[in-house]
Amino acid sequence: MTTMGAGMDGQAVRRRGTLLAATALAAALVLTGCGADDSGSPDKAAVAPALGDAQRDNAAGAPEAAADPQKGGAGAPREAGTGAPDLRVDQRAIIYTGSMRVQVDDVDAEAREVSALVTRAGGFVGGDQRRSAGADAVAELQLRVPAEKFTAVVDEIATRGSQQSREISTEDATEAIVDLDARITSQRARVESARRLLARASSITDLVSLENELGRREADLASLEAKKRRLADLTALSTITVTLVGPAAKATEEKAETGFLVGLKGGWRAFVASLTVLLTVLGALLPWLVAFGVPVAVLLLVLRRRRRAPIPTAPVSAPPPVPAARSAP
């Protein structure tokens, strides 16, 4: 009996252990399912700190990404309108200006060739001045050529003869154009604002005042737009001043001379020039001096003679003698 009771007690213990294990497993499954449901719909209060941490991580990683091209930094392509302004030379507004002097055999023929060259490059001749003829002829051409062909045209002109001088200068007008664009945009907004106010004017006084203000703002806008067109023209078409000279033409650049003889020559030329001017003025005044000076001189001479002539006077009689005083007896 004792053995059978002990066996029954062992089986009861094992059944209780199995039941407890099954109950624990079911509870674990239920808790796991609840956790999964909760993770599918997180609480907003718990999400906000996580988003803030993510934003801070992104902000902290931005400098590293900018430094490392592989992380989407400076080497990665930028979206339109979100990157820094393009500061490359080919994207800037550059004004090219040049002047050169070339000695050629036939000035007229080479001037025609240079004009045709500029026309083929898409430019035009802005000015043409020619002096003398033959071996000492001089032709001064002002050429306007597209900026992208400026260097090629200058080099081509230099091959037409013997180049004596060349001067090229540049001016960066990018900042000026950007500033003008901003001012034009602001001025257009002011003009539109004045027009809206003018449309709502309710009295003659307001109407006249707003018309004057609108006219002033439109004039300022037109001035800014004219400046921008001028800069656009200078940046689109470069200016080249070409001087073509014949074989016998004198060089424009001469060495500066100093010394006593040079000073003496300069002083003598100044004296001769001054004397020439003085004689010219005297020659211009001489007819007036003859016409008015001779009668005046005659009149002065007559007046002086009259002053020198003696004036007749009557003889003065002597006073009667005064009797002498008698002494008392």
Short mmCIF file of C-alpha atoms in Angstrom, two decimals:
data_model
loop_
_atom_site.label_atom_id
_atom_site.label_comp_id
_atom_site.label_asym_id
_atom_site.label_seq_id
_atom_site.Cartn_x
_atom_site.Cartn_y
_atom_site.Cartn_z
CA MET A 1 0.00 0.00 0.00
CA THR A 2 2.78 2.36 0.83
CA THR A 3 4.46 1.75 -2.53
CA MET A 4 1.27 2.36 -4.50
CA GLY A 5 0.59 5.63 -2.57
CA ALA A 6 4.08 6.86 -3.29
CA GLY A 7 3.65 6.15 -7.02
CA MET A 8 0.36 7.97 -7.16
CA ASP A 9 1.91 10.99 -5.41
CA GLY A 10 4.75 11.10 -7.99
CA GLN A 11 2.33 11.03 -10.91
CA ALA A 12 0.30 13.85 -9.36
CA VAL A 13 3.45 15.96 -8.96
CA ARG A 14 4.45 15.37 -12.58
CA ARG A 15 0.95 16.31 -13.78
CA ARG A 16 1.06 19.53 -11.77
CA GLY A 17 4.50 20.39 -13.18
CA THR A 18 3.27 19.76 -16.75
CA LEU A 19 0.18 21.91 -16.13
CA LEU A 20 2.29 24.75 -14.71
CA ALA A 21 4.65 24.59 -17.67
CA ALA A 22 1.75 24.71 -20.14
CA THR A 23 0.22 27.63 -18.23
CA ALA A 24 3.55 29.53 -18.28
CA LEU A 25 3.98 28.86 -22.00
CA ALA A 26 0.48 30.16 -22.76
CA ALA A 27 1.11 33.28 -20.67
CA ALA A 28 4.37 33.89 -22.52
CA LEU A 29 2.62 33.57 -25.88
CA VAL A 30 -0.10 36.00 -24.81
CA LEU A 31 2.48 38.54 -23.61
CA THR A 32 4.43 38.16 -26.84
CA GLY A 33 1.31 38.85 -28.91
CA CYS A 34 0.49 41.95 -26.89
CA GLY A 35 4.03 43.26 -27.34
CA ALA A 36 3.75 42.76 -31.09
CA ASP A 37 0.46 44.67 -31.17
CA ASP A 38 1.95 47.47 -29.15
CA SER A 39 4.98 47.72 -31.49
CA GLY A 40 2.65 48.06 -34.49
CA SER A 41 0.96 51.16 -32.98
CA PRO A 42 3.58 52.96 -30.87
CA ASP A 43 2.68 55.73 -28.51
CA LYS A 44 3.27 59.28 -29.86
CA ALA A 45 4.98 60.34 -26.66
CA ALA A 46 7.49 57.54 -27.12
CA VAL A 47 8.03 58.30 -30.84
CA ALA A 48 8.83 62.00 -30.41
CA PRO A 49 12.11 61.48 -28.48
CA ALA A 50 13.17 58.93 -31.06
CA LEU A 51 12.57 61.39 -33.91
CA GLY A 52 14.48 64.07 -32.05
CA ASP A 53 17.41 61.69 -31.59
CA ALA A 54 17.30 60.80 -35.28
CA GLN A 55 17.31 64.47 -36.28
CA ARG A 56 20.25 65.15 -34.00
CA ASP A 57 22.10 62.20 -35.53
CA ASN A 58 21.42 63.51 -39.02
CA ALA A 59 22.60 67.01 -38.06
CA ALA A 60 25.74 65.58 -36.49
CA GLY A 61 26.41 63.45 -39.57
CA ALA A 62 25.93 66.32 -42.02
CA PRO A 63 29.49 67.74 -41.64
CA GLU A 64 30.91 64.27 -42.13
CA ALA A 65 28.80 63.74 -45.22
CA ALA A 66 29.92 67.09 -46.59
CA ALA A 67 33.55 66.16 -46.00
CA ASP A 68 33.21 62.65 -47.45
CA PRO A 69 31.97 62.57 -51.08
CA GLN A 70 30.92 58.94 -50.72
CA LYS A 71 28.41 59.93 -48.04
CA GLY A 72 26.60 62.41 -50.22
CA GLY A 73 28.79 65.44 -49.53
CA ALA A 74 30.38 67.93 -51.87
CA GLY A 75 31.14 65.27 -54.46
CA ALA A 76 27.49 64.21 -54.79
CA PRO A 77 25.28 66.01 -57.34
CA ARG A 78 23.23 68.86 -55.87
CA GLU A 79 19.58 69.47 -56.47
CA ALA A 80 18.61 72.51 -58.51
CA GLY A 81 18.40 75.69 -56.42
CA THR A 82 19.67 74.06 -53.19
CA GLY A 83 23.46 74.30 -53.61
CA ALA A 84 25.95 77.13 -53.41
CA PRO A 85 26.28 79.51 -56.39
CA ASP A 86 28.46 78.36 -59.24
CA LEU A 87 31.75 80.27 -59.04
CA ARG A 88 33.46 78.73 -62.05
CA VAL A 89 35.18 81.10 -64.46
CA ASP A 90 33.04 80.04 -67.41
CA GLN A 91 29.90 80.87 -65.42
CA ARG A 92 30.98 84.39 -64.43
CA ALA A 93 30.32 87.64 -66.31
CA ILE A 94 33.71 88.85 -67.54
CA ILE A 95 34.20 92.06 -69.54
CA TYR A 96 37.18 91.80 -71.90
CA THR A 97 38.84 94.93 -73.28
CA GLY A 98 41.89 94.99 -75.53
CA SER A 99 44.01 97.29 -77.66
CA MET A 100 46.78 96.43 -80.09
CA ARG A 101 49.01 98.11 -82.67
CA VAL A 102 50.08 96.23 -85.79
CA GLN A 103 52.37 97.44 -88.57
CA VAL A 104 51.28 96.25 -92.03
CA ASP A 105 52.30 96.87 -95.63
CA ASP A 106 48.88 98.01 -96.92
CA VAL A 107 46.72 99.67 -94.30
CA ASP A 108 43.51 99.86 -96.34
CA ALA A 109 43.67 96.24 -97.51
CA GLU A 110 44.40 94.92 -94.02
CA ALA A 111 41.61 97.05 -92.54
CA ARG A 112 39.16 95.41 -94.92
CA GLU A 113 40.48 91.95 -94.00
CA VAL A 114 40.17 92.66 -90.28
CA SER A 115 36.60 93.91 -90.72
CA ALA A 116 35.69 90.75 -92.62
CA LEU A 117 37.32 88.62 -89.91
CA VAL A 118 35.25 90.26 -87.18
CA THR A 119 32.06 89.86 -89.21
CA ARG A 120 32.73 86.14 -89.69
CA ALA A 121 33.26 85.79 -85.92
CA GLY A 122 29.79 87.21 -85.27
CA GLY A 123 30.81 90.75 -84.34
CA PHE A 124 30.82 94.12 -86.04
CA VAL A 125 32.95 97.23 -86.54
CA GLY A 126 31.96 99.93 -84.05
CA GLY A 127 34.30 102.66 -85.32
CA ASP A 128 36.68 103.32 -88.21
CA GLN A 129 39.11 106.28 -88.32
CA ARG A 130 41.80 106.63 -90.96
CA ARG A 131 44.51 109.25 -91.40
CA SER A 132 46.88 110.01 -94.24
CA ALA A 133 47.59 107.57 -97.05
CA GLY A 134 50.47 105.60 -98.47
CA ALA A 135 53.35 104.30 -96.38
CA ASP A 136 52.57 106.46 -93.32
CA ALA A 137 48.83 105.71 -93.24
CA VAL A 138 47.08 104.96 -89.93
CA ALA A 139 43.73 103.20 -89.44
CA GLU A 140 42.09 102.89 -86.02
CA LEU A 141 39.29 100.30 -85.81
CA GLN A 142 37.02 99.68 -82.83
CA LEU A 143 35.81 96.09 -83.02
CA ARG A 144 33.06 94.30 -81.05
CA VAL A 145 33.41 90.52 -81.01
CA PRO A 146 31.73 87.75 -78.97
CA ALA A 147 33.49 87.16 -75.67
CA GLU A 148 34.11 83.46 -76.35
CA LYS A 149 36.03 84.35 -79.56
CA PHE A 150 37.98 87.29 -78.13
CA THR A 151 41.35 85.52 -77.81
CA ALA A 152 41.11 83.83 -81.21
CA VAL A 153 40.33 87.10 -82.99
CA VAL A 154 43.16 88.96 -81.24
CA ASP A 155 45.66 86.25 -82.20
CA GLU A 156 44.43 86.25 -85.79
CA ILE A 157 44.79 90.04 -86.10
CA ALA A 158 48.34 89.83 -84.70
CA THR A 159 49.33 87.58 -87.61
CA ARG A 160 48.29 90.19 -90.21
CA GLY A 161 51.57 92.05 -89.77
CA SER A 162 54.21 92.98 -87.21
CA GLN A 163 52.64 93.40 -83.79
CA GLN A 164 54.11 96.38 -81.93
CA SER A 165 52.00 96.38 -78.77
CA ARG A 166 49.12 94.55 -77.12
CA GLU A 167 47.18 95.38 -73.95
CA ILE A 168 44.30 93.23 -72.63
CA SER A 169 42.32 93.87 -69.45
CA THR A 170 39.40 92.09 -67.79
CA GLU A 171 36.71 93.14 -65.33
CA ASP A 172 34.49 90.77 -63.34
CA ALA A 173 30.92 92.09 -63.44
CA THR A 174 29.25 89.09 -61.79
CA GLU A 175 28.56 90.79 -58.46
CA ALA A 176 27.27 93.92 -60.19
CA ILE A 177 24.83 91.88 -62.29
CA VAL A 178 23.62 89.89 -59.26
CA ASP A 179 23.10 93.14 -57.33
CA LEU A 180 21.19 94.65 -60.26
CA ASP A 181 18.96 91.57 -60.51
CA ALA A 182 18.05 91.86 -56.83
CA ARG A 183 17.37 95.58 -57.10
CA ILE A 184 15.27 95.12 -60.25
CA THR A 185 13.16 92.44 -58.56
CA SER A 186 12.60 94.67 -55.53
CA GLN A 187 11.80 97.69 -57.71
CA ARG A 188 9.28 95.72 -59.77
CA ALA A 189 7.51 94.71 -56.57
CA ARG A 190 7.38 98.38 -55.53
CA VAL A 191 5.94 99.34 -58.92
CA GLU A 192 3.22 96.69 -58.66
CA SER A 193 2.39 97.85 -55.13
CA ALA A 194 2.03 101.45 -56.34
CA ARG A 195 -0.22 100.31 -59.18
CA ARG A 196 -2.50 98.43 -56.78
CA LEU A 197 -2.73 101.48 -54.53
CA LEU A 198 -3.46 103.67 -57.54
CA ALA A 199 -6.33 101.39 -58.57
CA ARG A 200 -7.89 101.85 -55.10
CA ALA A 201 -7.42 105.64 -54.95
CA SER A 202 -10.62 107.38 -53.80
CA SER A 203 -9.72 111.08 -54.06
CA ILE A 204 -8.04 113.41 -56.52
CA THR A 205 -5.27 114.21 -54.06
CA ASP A 206 -4.45 110.53 -53.52
CA LEU A 207 -4.68 109.90 -57.26
CA VAL A 208 -2.17 112.65 -58.14
CA SER A 209 0.21 111.65 -55.35
CA LEU A 210 0.15 107.98 -56.32
CA GLU A 211 0.62 108.78 -60.01
CA ASN A 212 3.74 110.81 -59.18
CA GLU A 213 5.07 108.05 -56.96
CA LEU A 214 4.35 105.42 -59.61
CA GLY A 215 6.13 107.49 -62.26
CA ARG A 216 9.19 107.88 -60.05
CA ARG A 217 9.34 104.15 -59.30
CA GLU A 218 8.92 103.24 -62.97
CA ALA A 219 11.75 105.66 -63.89
CA ASP A 220 14.03 104.02 -61.30
CA LEU A 221 13.13 100.60 -62.66
CA ALA A 222 13.87 101.69 -66.24
CA SER A 223 17.27 103.05 -65.14
CA LEU A 224 18.20 99.78 -63.43
CA GLU A 225 17.12 97.75 -66.46
CA ALA A 226 19.19 100.01 -68.74
CA LYS A 227 22.26 99.43 -66.57
CA LYS A 228 21.73 95.69 -66.73
CA ARG A 229 21.38 95.80 -70.53
CA ARG A 230 24.61 97.78 -70.73
CA LEU A 231 26.49 95.23 -68.62
CA ALA A 232 24.96 92.38 -70.62
CA ASP A 233 26.17 94.02 -73.84
CA LEU A 234 29.70 94.50 -72.48
CA THR A 235 29.92 90.91 -71.28
CA ALA A 236 28.44 89.43 -74.47
CA LEU A 237 30.55 91.51 -76.90
CA SER A 238 34.15 92.37 -76.06
CA THR A 239 35.84 95.52 -77.34
CA ILE A 240 39.12 95.50 -79.28
CA THR A 241 40.78 98.72 -80.45
CA VAL A 242 43.11 97.88 -83.35
CA THR A 243 45.55 100.43 -84.78
CA LEU A 244 46.99 99.51 -88.19
CA VAL A 245 50.01 101.57 -89.28
CA GLY A 246 52.03 101.66 -92.46
CA PRO A 247 55.76 100.93 -92.77
CA ALA A 248 56.70 104.63 -92.55
CA ALA A 249 54.45 105.52 -89.64
CA LYS A 250 56.17 106.80 -86.52
CA ALA A 251 56.00 104.79 -83.36
CA THR A 252 53.67 106.23 -80.75
CA GLU A 253 55.84 105.21 -77.83
CA GLU A 254 59.01 107.29 -77.61
CA LYS A 255 61.56 107.24 -74.85
CA ALA A 256 61.26 110.07 -72.35
CA GLU A 257 64.18 112.49 -72.75
CA THR A 258 65.66 114.49 -69.88
CA GLY A 259 68.51 116.96 -69.50
CA PHE A 260 69.45 120.61 -70.00
CA LEU A 261 69.08 120.58 -73.78
CA VAL A 262 65.68 118.94 -73.57
CA GLY A 263 64.55 121.60 -71.10
CA LEU A 264 66.02 124.35 -73.31
CA LYS A 265 64.14 123.00 -76.32
CA GLY A 266 60.93 122.85 -74.36
CA GLY A 267 61.36 126.37 -73.03
CA TRP A 268 62.17 127.73 -76.50
CA ARG A 269 59.08 126.06 -77.97
CA ALA A 270 56.96 127.52 -75.17
CA PHE A 271 58.48 131.00 -75.76
CA VAL A 272 57.86 130.83 -79.50
CA ALA A 273 54.31 129.63 -78.92
CA SER A 274 53.63 132.45 -76.44
CA LEU A 275 55.16 135.04 -78.77
CA THR A 276 53.04 133.72 -81.63
CA VAL A 277 49.91 134.06 -79.52
CA LEU A 278 50.91 137.59 -78.46
CA LEU A 279 51.53 138.69 -82.05
CA THR A 280 48.24 137.16 -83.12
CA VAL A 281 46.37 139.13 -80.46
CA LEU A 282 48.26 142.31 -81.38
CA GLY A 283 47.41 141.85 -85.05
CA ALA A 284 43.76 141.40 -84.17
CA LEU A 285 43.75 144.60 -82.05
CA LEU A 286 45.78 146.79 -84.44
CA PRO A 287 42.84 147.88 -86.67
CA TRP A 288 40.87 148.91 -83.59
CA LEU A 289 43.86 150.84 -82.25
CA VAL A 290 44.25 152.70 -85.54
CA ALA A 291 40.55 153.48 -85.83
CA PHE A 292 40.08 154.75 -82.28
CA GLY A 293 43.62 155.48 -81.08
CA VAL A 294 44.58 158.16 -83.67
CA PRO A 295 41.57 160.47 -83.01
CA VAL A 296 42.04 160.09 -79.27
CA ALA A 297 45.74 160.93 -79.58
CA VAL A 298 44.96 164.08 -81.64
CA LEU A 299 42.36 165.20 -79.10
CA LEU A 300 44.80 164.75 -76.22
CA LEU A 301 47.45 166.74 -78.10
CA VAL A 302 45.09 169.66 -78.70
CA LEU A 303 44.04 169.73 -75.04
CA ARG A 304 47.64 169.72 -73.88
CA ARG A 305 48.54 172.70 -76.13
CA ARG A 306 45.62 174.68 -74.80
CA ARG A 307 46.81 174.12 -71.29
CA ARG A 308 50.31 175.39 -72.13
CA ALA A 309 49.14 178.68 -73.91
CA PRO A 310 49.65 181.95 -71.67
CA ILE A 311 46.53 183.67 -70.42
CA PRO A 312 46.64 187.58 -70.89
CA THR A 313 46.18 189.57 -67.65
CA ALA A 314 45.59 193.37 -67.00
CA PRO A 315 48.50 195.46 -65.52
CA VAL A 316 48.27 195.96 -61.80
CA SER A 317 48.56 199.69 -60.72
CA ALA A 318 50.76 200.56 -57.80
CA PRO A 319 49.00 201.66 -54.61
CA PRO A 320 49.14 205.36 -53.68
CA PRO A 321 51.94 206.41 -51.34
CA VAL A 322 51.05 206.60 -47.71
CA PRO A 323 52.01 209.99 -46.11
CA ALA A 324 54.53 209.78 -43.32
CA ALA A 325 53.28 210.36 -39.84
CA ARG A 326 54.22 213.70 -38.24
CA SER A 327 55.79 213.92 -34.85
CA ALA A 328 54.22 216.15 -32.15
CA PRO A 329 55.71 219.67 -31.56
#
